[in-house]
Every structure is written in C-alpha cells, then in structure tokens.
CSV table of C-alpha atoms and ligand atoms in Angstrom, one decimal:
chain,number,residue,atom,x,y,z
U,1,MET,CA,-62.6,-42.7,-7.1
U,2,SER,CA,-61.6,-39.0,-7.1
U,3,GLN,CA,-60.1,-37.7,-10.3
U,4,ILE,CA,-58.6,-34.8,-8.9
U,5,ARG,CA,-55.0,-35.7,-9.3
U,6,ARG,CA,-55.5,-36.8,-12.8
U,7,TYR,CA,-57.5,-33.6,-13.4
U,8,LEU,CA,-54.8,-31.3,-12.1
U,9,GLU,CA,-52.2,-33.2,-13.8
U,10,ALA,CA,-53.6,-32.9,-17.0
U,11,LEU,CA,-54.2,-29.3,-16.9
U,12,GLY,CA,-50.4,-29.1,-15.8
U,13,GLU,CA,-49.5,-30.2,-19.1
U,14,ILE,CA,-50.9,-27.4,-20.9
U,15,GLY,CA,-48.9,-24.6,-21.2
U,16,LYS,CA,-46.0,-26.6,-19.3
U,17,ASP,CA,-42.7,-24.7,-19.0
U,18,PRO,CA,-39.5,-26.6,-20.0
U,19,ARG,CA,-37.8,-25.0,-17.0
U,20,GLY,CA,-40.7,-26.8,-14.8
U,21,GLY,CA,-44.2,-25.9,-13.8
U,22,VAL,CA,-46.6,-23.8,-16.1
U,23,SER,CA,-46.5,-20.6,-18.1
U,24,ARG,CA,-50.1,-19.9,-19.0
U,25,PRO,CA,-50.9,-16.2,-18.8
U,26,SER,CA,-54.7,-15.4,-19.5
U,27,MET,CA,-55.6,-15.8,-23.0
U,28,SER,CA,-52.2,-16.8,-24.2
U,29,THR,CA,-52.3,-19.9,-26.6
U,30,PRO,CA,-51.8,-22.1,-23.7
U,31,ASP,CA,-54.6,-20.6,-21.7
U,32,LEU,CA,-56.9,-20.8,-24.6
U,33,GLU,CA,-56.3,-24.5,-24.8
U,34,ALA,CA,-56.8,-25.1,-21.3
U,35,ARG,CA,-60.2,-23.2,-21.7
U,36,GLU,CA,-60.8,-26.0,-24.2
U,37,PHE,CA,-60.1,-28.7,-22.0
U,38,VAL,CA,-62.0,-27.4,-19.3
U,39,VAL,CA,-65.4,-26.7,-21.4
U,40,SER,CA,-64.9,-30.4,-22.6
U,41,LEU,CA,-64.9,-31.7,-19.1
U,42,MET,CA,-68.2,-29.2,-18.2
U,43,LYS,CA,-69.7,-30.7,-20.8
U,44,GLU,CA,-68.7,-34.3,-20.2
U,45,LEU,CA,-70.3,-33.6,-16.4
U,46,HIS,CA,-73.4,-32.3,-18.3
U,47,LEU,CA,-73.1,-28.6,-17.0
U,48,LYS,CA,-74.5,-25.8,-19.1
U,49,THR,CA,-71.4,-24.2,-20.5
U,50,PHE,CA,-71.4,-20.3,-20.9
U,51,TYR,CA,-68.7,-17.7,-21.8
U,52,ASP,CA,-69.2,-13.9,-20.9
U,53,LEU,CA,-67.7,-11.0,-22.8
U,54,ALA,CA,-64.8,-11.0,-20.4
U,55,GLY,CA,-64.1,-14.6,-21.4
U,56,ASN,CA,-65.1,-15.8,-18.1
U,57,LEU,CA,-66.4,-19.8,-18.6
U,58,ILE,CA,-69.3,-20.7,-16.2
U,59,GLY,CA,-70.6,-24.4,-16.0
U,60,VAL,CA,-74.0,-24.0,-14.7
U,61,ARG,CA,-75.6,-27.5,-12.4
U,62,GLU,CA,-79.1,-26.7,-12.1
U,63,GLY,CA,-80.9,-27.1,-9.0
U,64,GLU,CA,-84.6,-27.6,-7.7
U,65,SER,CA,-85.0,-23.6,-7.8
U,66,ASP,CA,-83.8,-20.9,-10.3
U,67,GLY,CA,-81.5,-19.4,-7.8
U,68,PRO,CA,-79.8,-17.7,-5.9
U,69,PHE,CA,-77.1,-19.6,-7.1
U,70,VAL,CA,-73.9,-20.9,-5.1
U,71,THR,CA,-70.7,-20.0,-7.2
U,72,THR,CA,-67.4,-21.8,-6.9
U,73,GLY,CA,-64.0,-21.9,-9.1
U,74,SER,CA,-60.8,-20.1,-9.3
U,75,HIS,CA,-58.5,-19.2,-12.4
U,76,ILE,CA,-56.5,-21.3,-14.7
U,77,ASP,CA,-54.1,-18.6,-15.9
U,78,SER,CA,-50.7,-18.6,-14.0
U,79,VAL,CA,-47.9,-16.5,-13.4
U,80,MET,CA,-44.8,-17.1,-15.9
U,81,ASN,CA,-42.9,-20.2,-14.7
U,82,GLY,CA,-45.6,-20.8,-12.0
U,83,GLY,CA,-46.9,-23.9,-10.3
U,84,ILE,CA,-49.6,-26.5,-11.5
U,85,PHE,CA,-51.8,-26.0,-8.6
U,86,ASP,CA,-52.5,-22.0,-7.9
U,87,GLY,CA,-56.0,-21.4,-9.0
U,88,ALA,CA,-56.3,-24.6,-11.1
U,89,LEU,CA,-57.3,-26.6,-7.8
U,90,GLY,CA,-59.9,-24.2,-7.4
U,91,VAL,CA,-61.4,-25.0,-10.8
U,92,MET,CA,-60.3,-28.7,-11.1
U,93,GLY,CA,-61.7,-29.4,-7.5
U,94,ALA,CA,-65.2,-27.8,-8.2
U,95,LEU,CA,-65.3,-29.8,-11.2
U,96,GLU,CA,-64.4,-33.1,-8.8
U,97,VAL,CA,-67.4,-32.1,-6.5
U,98,VAL,CA,-69.7,-31.8,-9.3
U,99,ARG,CA,-68.3,-35.2,-10.6
U,100,GLU,CA,-69.1,-36.7,-7.2
U,101,LEU,CA,-72.4,-35.0,-7.1
U,102,ASN,CA,-73.5,-36.3,-10.4
U,103,GLU,CA,-72.3,-39.7,-9.4
U,104,ASP,CA,-74.1,-39.9,-6.1
U,105,MET,CA,-77.2,-38.5,-7.8
U,106,VAL,CA,-77.8,-35.7,-5.5
U,107,ARG,CA,-80.4,-32.9,-6.3
U,108,THR,CA,-79.5,-29.6,-4.5
U,109,ARG,CA,-82.3,-27.0,-4.1
U,110,ARG,CA,-80.1,-24.2,-5.6
U,111,PRO,CA,-78.3,-24.3,-8.8
U,112,ILE,CA,-74.5,-24.0,-8.5
U,113,ALA,CA,-72.2,-22.6,-11.2
U,114,VAL,CA,-68.2,-23.3,-11.7
U,115,ILE,CA,-66.1,-20.4,-12.9
U,116,VAL,CA,-62.9,-20.0,-14.6
U,117,PHE,CA,-62.3,-16.3,-13.9
U,118,THR,CA,-60.3,-14.5,-16.9
U,119,ASP,CA,-56.8,-12.9,-15.9
U,120,GLU,CA,-56.6,-13.4,-12.0
U,121,GLU,CA,-53.0,-12.8,-12.3
U,122,GLY,CA,-53.2,-9.8,-13.9
U,123,ASN,CA,-50.3,-11.0,-16.1
U,124,ALA,CA,-52.2,-10.2,-19.6
U,125,TYR,CA,-54.5,-7.3,-18.9
U,126,THR,CA,-55.2,-6.6,-15.5
U,127,PRO,CA,-56.0,-8.4,-12.1
U,128,PHE,CA,-59.2,-9.7,-11.6
U,129,LEU,CA,-60.3,-8.7,-14.8
U,130,GLY,CA,-62.9,-11.7,-15.2
U,131,SER,CA,-64.1,-11.5,-11.7
U,132,LYS,CA,-64.4,-7.8,-11.9
U,133,TYR,CA,-66.6,-8.0,-15.0
U,134,PHE,CA,-68.6,-10.7,-13.4
U,135,ALA,CA,-69.6,-8.9,-10.4
U,136,GLY,CA,-70.5,-5.6,-12.4
U,137,LEU,CA,-67.4,-3.5,-11.5
U,138,LEU,CA,-66.4,-3.4,-15.2
U,139,ARG,CA,-68.9,-2.8,-18.1
U,140,PRO,CA,-68.2,-4.1,-21.7
U,141,THR,CA,-66.8,-0.7,-22.8
U,142,ASP,CA,-64.1,-1.0,-20.3
U,143,LEU,CA,-62.9,-4.4,-21.6
U,144,GLU,CA,-62.1,-2.8,-25.0
U,145,GLY,CA,-59.3,-0.5,-23.7
U,146,PHE,CA,-57.1,-3.6,-22.6
U,147,ARG,CA,-54.4,-5.1,-24.5
U,148,GLY,CA,-52.8,-8.2,-24.0
U,149,LEU,CA,-49.0,-8.0,-22.7
U,150,TYR,CA,-48.3,-11.1,-24.1
U,151,SER,CA,-50.0,-11.1,-27.6
U,152,GLY,CA,-50.1,-7.4,-27.7
U,153,ASN,CA,-53.8,-7.6,-29.1
U,154,PRO,CA,-56.8,-5.4,-27.8
U,155,PHE,CA,-59.1,-7.5,-25.8
U,156,PRO,CA,-61.7,-8.5,-27.8
U,157,LYS,CA,-59.6,-9.8,-30.6
U,158,ASP,CA,-57.9,-12.4,-28.1
U,159,PHE,CA,-61.5,-13.0,-27.0
U,160,GLU,CA,-62.7,-13.6,-30.7
U,161,GLU,CA,-60.4,-16.6,-31.0
U,162,PHE,CA,-61.4,-18.0,-27.6
U,163,SER,CA,-65.0,-18.1,-28.4
U,164,LYS,CA,-64.3,-19.7,-31.7
U,165,ARG,CA,-62.4,-22.6,-30.3
U,166,THR,CA,-64.7,-23.1,-27.4
U,167,LYS,CA,-68.3,-24.2,-28.5
U,168,ALA,CA,-69.9,-22.9,-25.1
U,169,THR,CA,-73.0,-20.4,-25.3
U,170,ARG,CA,-72.2,-16.8,-25.2
U,171,ILE,CA,-74.1,-14.3,-23.0
U,172,ASP,CA,-73.2,-11.2,-22.2
U,173,ARG,CA,-73.1,-11.0,-18.2
U,174,PHE,CA,-74.1,-14.0,-16.2
U,175,VAL,CA,-77.2,-13.5,-13.8
U,176,GLY,CA,-76.2,-11.1,-11.0
U,177,ASN,CA,-78.1,-13.7,-8.5
U,178,VAL,CA,-75.1,-15.2,-6.1
U,179,ALA,CA,-75.9,-16.0,-2.5
U,180,HIS,CA,-72.7,-17.8,-1.7
U,181,HIS,CA,-69.2,-17.9,-3.4
U,182,VAL,CA,-66.7,-20.3,-2.1
U,183,GLU,CA,-63.2,-20.8,-3.2
U,184,LEU,CA,-60.6,-23.9,-2.8
U,185,HIS,CA,-57.1,-22.9,-3.1
U,186,VAL,CA,-53.6,-23.7,-2.1
U,187,GLU,CA,-52.5,-21.6,0.7
U,188,GLN,CA,-49.2,-20.6,-1.2
U,189,GLY,CA,-47.6,-19.6,2.4
U,190,PRO,CA,-46.1,-21.6,5.2
U,191,VAL,CA,-48.8,-21.3,8.0
U,192,LEU,CA,-50.8,-24.5,7.8
U,193,GLU,CA,-47.6,-26.8,7.2
U,194,SER,CA,-45.9,-25.4,10.0
U,195,MET,CA,-48.7,-25.5,12.3
U,196,GLY,CA,-49.5,-29.1,11.5
U,197,LYS,CA,-53.4,-28.1,10.1
U,198,GLU,CA,-55.0,-29.9,7.2
U,199,ILE,CA,-57.4,-26.8,6.5
U,200,GLY,CA,-57.2,-23.2,6.5
U,201,VAL,CA,-60.4,-21.5,7.1
U,202,VAL,CA,-60.1,-18.0,5.4
U,203,THR,CA,-61.3,-15.1,7.6
U,204,GLY,CA,-60.2,-12.1,5.1
U,205,ILE,CA,-58.0,-11.7,2.1
U,206,VAL,CA,-55.5,-9.1,1.7
U,207,GLY,CA,-55.6,-5.9,0.1
U,208,VAL,CA,-52.9,-4.4,-2.1
U,209,GLN,CA,-51.4,-1.2,-3.2
U,210,ARG,CA,-49.4,-1.4,-6.4
U,211,LEU,CA,-47.0,1.3,-7.6
U,212,TRP,CA,-45.1,1.9,-11.0
U,213,ILE,CA,-42.4,4.5,-10.0
U,214,THR,CA,-40.6,5.7,-13.0
U,215,PHE,CA,-37.7,8.0,-12.9
U,216,LYS,CA,-36.4,10.0,-16.0
U,217,GLY,CA,-32.9,10.9,-16.2
U,218,ARG,CA,-30.3,11.4,-18.9
U,219,GLN,CA,-29.3,8.5,-20.7
U,220,SER,CA,-25.4,9.1,-21.3
U,221,HIS,CA,-22.2,7.1,-21.7
U,222,ALA,CA,-20.8,4.8,-18.4
U,223,GLY,CA,-17.2,5.5,-19.1
U,224,THR,CA,-16.9,9.1,-20.3
U,225,THR,CA,-19.6,11.1,-17.7
U,226,PRO,CA,-17.9,12.3,-14.5
U,227,MET,CA,-19.6,11.0,-11.3
U,228,ASN,CA,-20.9,14.8,-10.4
U,229,MET,CA,-22.4,15.0,-14.0
U,230,ARG,CA,-24.9,12.1,-14.1
U,231,ARG,CA,-28.7,12.2,-14.0
U,232,ASP,CA,-28.9,8.4,-13.1
U,233,PRO,CA,-32.4,7.2,-12.5
U,234,MET,CA,-31.1,3.9,-11.2
U,235,ILE,CA,-30.0,5.8,-7.9
U,236,PRO,CA,-33.5,6.9,-6.8
U,237,ALA,CA,-34.6,3.7,-8.0
U,238,ALA,CA,-32.4,1.7,-5.7
U,239,ARG,CA,-33.2,4.1,-2.9
U,240,THR,CA,-37.0,3.7,-3.6
U,241,ILE,CA,-36.4,-0.3,-3.3
U,242,LEU,CA,-34.6,0.0,-0.1
U,243,ALA,CA,-37.5,2.2,1.3
U,244,VAL,CA,-40.2,-0.4,0.4
U,245,ARG,CA,-38.4,-2.6,2.4
U,246,ARG,CA,-37.8,-0.6,5.5
U,247,GLU,CA,-40.9,1.3,5.4
U,248,THR,CA,-42.9,-2.0,5.3
U,249,LYS,CA,-40.9,-3.6,8.3
U,250,LYS,CA,-42.2,-0.8,10.1
U,251,VAL,CA,-45.7,-2.2,10.1
U,252,GLU,CA,-46.3,-5.4,11.7
U,253,GLU,CA,-48.5,-7.9,9.1
U,254,ALA,CA,-47.8,-5.8,6.2
U,255,VAL,CA,-45.5,-7.1,3.5
U,256,GLY,CA,-43.7,-5.1,0.6
U,257,THR,CA,-42.0,-6.3,-2.6
U,258,VAL,CA,-40.3,-4.9,-5.7
U,259,GLY,CA,-40.6,-7.9,-8.0
U,260,LEU,CA,-40.4,-5.8,-11.3
U,261,LEU,CA,-37.6,-3.3,-12.8
U,262,ASP,CA,-38.1,-2.1,-16.0
U,263,VAL,CA,-34.8,-0.4,-17.2
U,264,THR,CA,-34.1,1.6,-20.4
U,265,PRO,CA,-32.1,0.5,-22.2
U,266,ASN,CA,-30.9,-1.8,-19.8
U,267,VAL,CA,-27.1,-2.1,-21.3
U,268,MET,CA,-23.9,-2.7,-18.9
U,269,ASN,CA,-21.9,0.4,-20.2
U,270,VAL,CA,-25.0,2.8,-20.4
U,271,ILE,CA,-26.5,5.2,-17.4
U,272,SER,CA,-29.8,4.0,-17.9
U,273,GLY,CA,-32.6,6.9,-19.2
U,274,GLN,CA,-35.2,5.6,-17.5
U,275,VAL,CA,-36.1,3.2,-14.7
U,276,THR,CA,-39.5,2.0,-13.7
U,277,VAL,CA,-39.8,0.3,-10.2
U,278,GLY,CA,-42.8,-1.9,-9.7
U,279,VAL,CA,-43.9,-2.0,-6.2
U,280,ASP,CA,-46.5,-4.5,-4.3
U,281,ILE,CA,-47.5,-3.6,-1.0
U,282,ARG,CA,-50.0,-5.8,0.9
U,283,SER,CA,-52.2,-5.6,4.3
U,284,LEU,CA,-55.3,-6.6,5.9
U,285,GLU,CA,-55.7,-3.1,6.9
U,286,ALA,CA,-55.8,-0.3,4.0
U,287,GLU,CA,-54.8,2.3,6.0
U,288,ASP,CA,-51.1,0.7,6.5
U,289,MET,CA,-51.1,0.5,2.9
U,290,LYS,CA,-51.7,4.1,2.5
U,291,ALA,CA,-48.6,4.8,5.0
U,292,ILE,CA,-46.1,2.5,3.5
U,293,LYS,CA,-47.2,4.1,0.3
U,294,GLU,CA,-46.9,7.7,1.4
U,295,ALA,CA,-43.5,7.0,2.9
U,296,VAL,CA,-42.0,5.1,-0.4
U,297,LEU,CA,-43.1,8.1,-2.6
U,298,ASN,CA,-41.6,10.6,-0.1
U,299,GLU,CA,-38.3,8.5,-0.3
U,300,ALA,CA,-38.5,8.5,-4.5
U,301,THR,CA,-39.6,12.3,-4.7
U,302,GLU,CA,-36.5,13.3,-2.2
U,303,ALA,CA,-33.8,10.7,-4.3
U,304,ALA,CA,-35.0,11.7,-7.4
U,305,ALA,CA,-34.6,15.6,-6.7
U,306,GLU,CA,-31.0,14.6,-5.2
U,307,GLU,CA,-30.3,13.3,-8.8
U,308,LYS,CA,-32.3,15.9,-10.7
U,309,VAL,CA,-34.1,13.2,-12.1
U,310,GLN,CA,-38.0,13.5,-13.0
U,311,VAL,CA,-40.3,11.2,-11.1
U,312,GLY,CA,-44.2,10.0,-11.7
U,313,TYR,CA,-46.4,6.9,-10.7
U,314,LYS,CA,-49.4,5.1,-11.8
U,315,GLU,CA,-51.2,3.1,-9.2
U,316,LEU,CA,-53.7,0.1,-8.5
U,317,PHE,CA,-55.5,-0.2,-5.5
U,318,GLU,CA,-57.6,-3.2,-4.2
U,319,GLU,CA,-59.3,-3.1,-0.7
U,320,PRO,CA,-59.0,-5.7,1.9
U,321,VAL,CA,-62.1,-7.8,2.6
U,322,LYS,CA,-63.7,-9.8,5.3
U,323,CYS,CA,-65.1,-13.2,4.7
U,324,SER,CA,-68.9,-13.8,5.7
U,325,GLU,CA,-69.1,-15.2,9.1
U,326,GLU,CA,-71.7,-17.1,7.8
U,327,VAL,CA,-69.8,-18.9,5.2
U,328,VAL,CA,-66.5,-19.3,7.5
U,329,SER,CA,-68.7,-21.2,10.3
U,330,LYS,CA,-70.0,-23.4,7.7
U,331,ILE,CA,-66.6,-24.7,6.4
U,332,GLU,CA,-65.8,-24.8,10.2
U,333,SER,CA,-68.5,-27.0,10.9
U,334,SER,CA,-68.2,-28.9,7.9
U,335,ALA,CA,-64.5,-29.7,8.8
U,336,LYS,CA,-65.8,-30.9,12.1
U,337,LYS,CA,-68.0,-33.2,10.3
U,338,LEU,CA,-65.3,-34.6,8.3
U,339,GLY,CA,-62.9,-35.2,11.3
U,340,LEU,CA,-60.4,-32.6,9.5
U,341,SER,CA,-58.0,-30.4,11.3
U,342,TYR,CA,-58.3,-26.8,10.6
U,343,MET,CA,-57.6,-23.2,11.8
U,344,ARG,CA,-58.7,-19.7,10.8
U,345,MET,CA,-56.2,-17.6,9.0
U,346,PRO,CA,-56.2,-14.8,6.7
U,347,SER,CA,-55.2,-15.0,3.1
U,348,ARG,CA,-52.0,-13.0,2.2
U,349,ALA,CA,-52.3,-13.7,-1.7
U,350,LEU,CA,-54.9,-12.3,-3.7
U,351,HIS,CA,-58.2,-14.3,-4.8
U,352,ASP,CA,-61.1,-13.4,-7.3
U,353,THR,CA,-63.2,-14.2,-4.0
U,354,GLN,CA,-62.3,-10.8,-2.9
U,355,VAL,CA,-64.1,-9.4,-5.7
U,356,MET,CA,-67.1,-11.9,-5.3
U,357,ALA,CA,-67.5,-10.2,-2.0
U,358,SER,CA,-68.9,-7.3,-3.6
U,359,VAL,CA,-71.9,-9.0,-4.9
U,360,ALA,CA,-72.0,-12.4,-2.2
U,361,LYS,CA,-71.4,-13.8,0.9
U,362,VAL,CA,-67.8,-15.4,0.5
U,363,GLY,CA,-65.3,-18.1,1.8
U,364,MET,CA,-62.3,-19.6,1.0
U,365,ILE,CA,-60.7,-23.3,2.0
U,366,PHE,CA,-56.9,-23.3,1.9
U,367,VAL,CA,-55.1,-26.4,2.1
U,368,PRO,CA,-51.3,-26.7,2.9
U,369,SER,CA,-48.4,-25.8,0.5
U,370,LYS,CA,-45.2,-27.9,0.9
U,371,GLY,CA,-42.5,-25.4,2.3
U,372,GLY,CA,-44.9,-22.6,1.5
U,373,VAL,CA,-43.7,-22.4,-1.9
U,374,SER,CA,-46.2,-20.8,-4.8
U,375,HIS,CA,-45.7,-18.9,-7.8
U,376,ALA,CA,-42.5,-21.0,-8.8
U,377,PRO,CA,-42.6,-24.4,-10.5
U,378,ASP,CA,-41.8,-26.3,-7.2
U,379,GLU,CA,-45.4,-25.4,-5.8
U,380,TYR,CA,-46.7,-28.6,-4.5
U,381,THR,CA,-49.7,-29.9,-2.2
U,382,ASP,CA,-49.8,-33.7,-1.0
U,383,TRP,CA,-52.5,-35.3,-3.1
U,384,GLU,CA,-53.8,-36.6,-0.2
U,385,GLN,CA,-54.3,-33.3,1.5
U,386,VAL,CA,-55.5,-32.2,-2.2
U,387,GLU,CA,-58.4,-34.8,-1.8
U,388,LYS,CA,-59.3,-33.6,1.7
U,389,GLY,CA,-59.8,-30.0,0.5
U,390,VAL,CA,-61.9,-31.3,-2.4
U,391,LYS,CA,-64.0,-33.3,0.0
U,392,LEU,CA,-64.6,-30.1,2.3
U,393,LEU,CA,-65.4,-28.2,-0.7
U,394,LYS,CA,-68.1,-30.7,-1.6
U,395,GLU,CA,-69.6,-30.8,1.9
U,396,VAL,CA,-69.8,-26.9,2.1
U,397,ILE,CA,-71.2,-26.5,-1.5
U,398,MET,CA,-73.8,-29.4,-0.6
U,399,GLU,CA,-74.7,-27.2,2.6
U,400,LEU,CA,-75.0,-24.0,1.0
U,401,SER,CA,-77.1,-25.3,-2.0
U,402,ASP,CA,-79.4,-27.1,0.2
E,1,HGY,O1,-51.0,-12.1,-6.5
E,1,HGY,C1,-51.5,-12.8,-6.0
E,1,HGY,O2,-51.8,-13.0,-4.6
E,1,HGY,C2,-52.3,-13.8,-6.9
E,1,HGY,O3,-51.7,-15.0,-6.7
E,1,HGY,N1,-52.6,-13.3,-7.8
E,2,MN,MN1,-51.3,-16.7,-7.9
E,3,MN,MN1,-54.5,-18.3,-7.3
E,4,MN,MN1,-18.5,3.6,-27.3
C-alpha cells in the first residue's frame, strides 16, 4: 500500500504552525528536523545519502550503469504559514517511488537520485540557492555571503548545525552527470480542478522579475507637519503598488503582485522615513516582464520626484524556461498508459526544475490543488489524486532510467 499520505502527514507535523499549515523556512530549526526525518527515510530505503556544500540532500539508488543520472525531488522548506504539499509532495513522492521500486525489486539501468534542494522559497537566503549550486550556477565562495533571514546566521554556520545532525556523507558537489530531471508538484492554481483533469503535463515554467523599490523621505510628526511640507515615501509607494496592477493587466498572461511592504518606522502617528515595496512579476515571456518593470519604475521615479523623496531599487531576474519535449511526451504517454486524464499547461509558480533545465532535460507533473489554493494553510490535494501523481512519477522515472 502506498505510504505517501503517511509520509506527507508526518513531514507536515514538523514545523506545524499553530495558525494551521507549516512554517518551515530553509535552515530553520524545523527545516533541520525535517531534513533528519528525510535522511532517516532515505537510509531506510537503502539510498546512499549525501549532502553538498549548499545543504542539498541527495539520496542515490544505484543502477546497472554509473550514469547518466535521472534526478527527481523538490524542496521541504516552506513559506511562513504555508501548506504541507508544496515541495513536500515532490520529495516524499520520489521516496515513495523508490520504496515501490525496492518492493518490486526493480533494477534500473541508470542510477536515480532523489534531491531535496535548499531554500527553494528563498525565504532564508535566496530563491533556488540549492538548485543553483547543484547546477553549477553558484560557486562555493558565493554561498558564504548569505545570511539567514530568520536565524541571522551566515550560511555556513546554519549549515554546520545541519551537517552535525544528519549523518549523511559530505561531498562538495554532486556529479554533473544528469540526463533527465522530473519533479512532481501540486499545481498551486485552479486550472486542473476547473478543467476536471487529473494530471498537468508542464510545458514551461514562468520566469520572475523581482524589484525591491525603496523610497526615502523625511520622517516627521503626523499631526504637526502641514500637508504641503511633507516628503512622505508612502505616497510614491502607494502609486507604485497601483502601477504594478495597472501595467501588468495590460499584458495578457502576466501577473504582478506586491506582497511585501517594509515601512520604517511603521507607526501610526509618524510620517514614514522609508518605505520599500516588494514587487513580483511573472510571465512566460521575458520581454513582457521587462516592459512591466520599465513602466513600474517610471511611475516610481515620477511619483518620487513629485513628493521630493529619493528612490532606488534592487532586483532579481530568473528566465522563463521550456520543458524538454522528450520528457513532456514521456509524461503524456505514461499518463495515457495509466489511464489518467491530463492536459498540457505552463507552470505559473517557480520550481527548482527551471534551474535544473540548465543542466538536464526537464519535465514536471502537476496534480490538482483544491480551490487552486497554495502558499496558505488550507492548501490541499485529494489523497487519491496525490497517489495518481506518484504512480505517474514512478512510471516516468522507470521509463527514463531504463
Ligand atoms: O514562488 C514560487 O512560485 C515558488 O512557490 N517558490
Ligand atoms: Mn512555494
Ligand atoms: Mn514548491
Ligand atoms: Mn508627541
């Protein structure tokens, strides 16, 4: 009998948030505990267990040949107050696949590696820290500059604690010999449910343009400062937020969100001294994100000038990627073989798989999210649908590792 529900529910207990769901940012105490749990499972499943300098956990099931590898997996870090499926399904689903392959005594030609990538959500250090290191896009020295958002610790310090607690074998970097990478994930959106499909075959993954736009004004008394003598950074911040929505809506398929505001000092009777607006723009087209970014920055600059405040910004950009047609077709034919209903669709959430696309042929399998909800405690996927997703992952991995 499939153990996936037991696996996911057990992991969901670690870092359980009293408000519901989980709060398990990367390298936090609950994340370290979750890693220990995963290592113990990997060992139980007779996987050779490694960790690299970025804290990626890697469980290897040997094949008849030394490579190239088929890799799978996802992340077990969560957003604060997130759900128990995001990322966790891809890791625990991969472990369930291994458990079943062991049970069925299946020998594959290629070795399979199950990977838990560090800080996919980027809430501790930076998005995709683990997968970028795995793919060779970050060097060991790059890792040293990161500080934990929740721990305040520089990256290697958090990492030391993690290495002491897990008894995996340390390697500097995992072999770069990966042919195919497949990730199982919850859709996190409403499309599959509304279309009545069991499986989403992911064709491409959105890119993201992030902006941290900071306005610096003059902090002052909210009662005594006349309206025409203010330099209030909240005003251009507000106009920037509205511009994100207005400019994004002009572009079909793009989405834009301001989910972060950092207000100093954030007090009722004080005109703010500084406000940072965190902007997240996503699209399957890099050009679209660029156009929205320019328009938003124009508005921010104009609004700042009118209010006589200073403005500056930092940014992060990740390219959108296309999945490999070879992997996409394999997923489709496997779904067909298993009698699952499916549709092709893009991913509008970010995934480590888009980083893995720089070193391997990649694909993703989605299962429906109830009500399309994710990054929230009531994120949920029917257990029956979870099992179908795992079954499909198993089929695809067997095909690719054959
Ligand atoms: O932000 C994302 O799309 C992903 O869940 N990290
Ligand atoms: Mn997420
Ligand atoms: Mn995820
Ligand atoms: Mn006073």
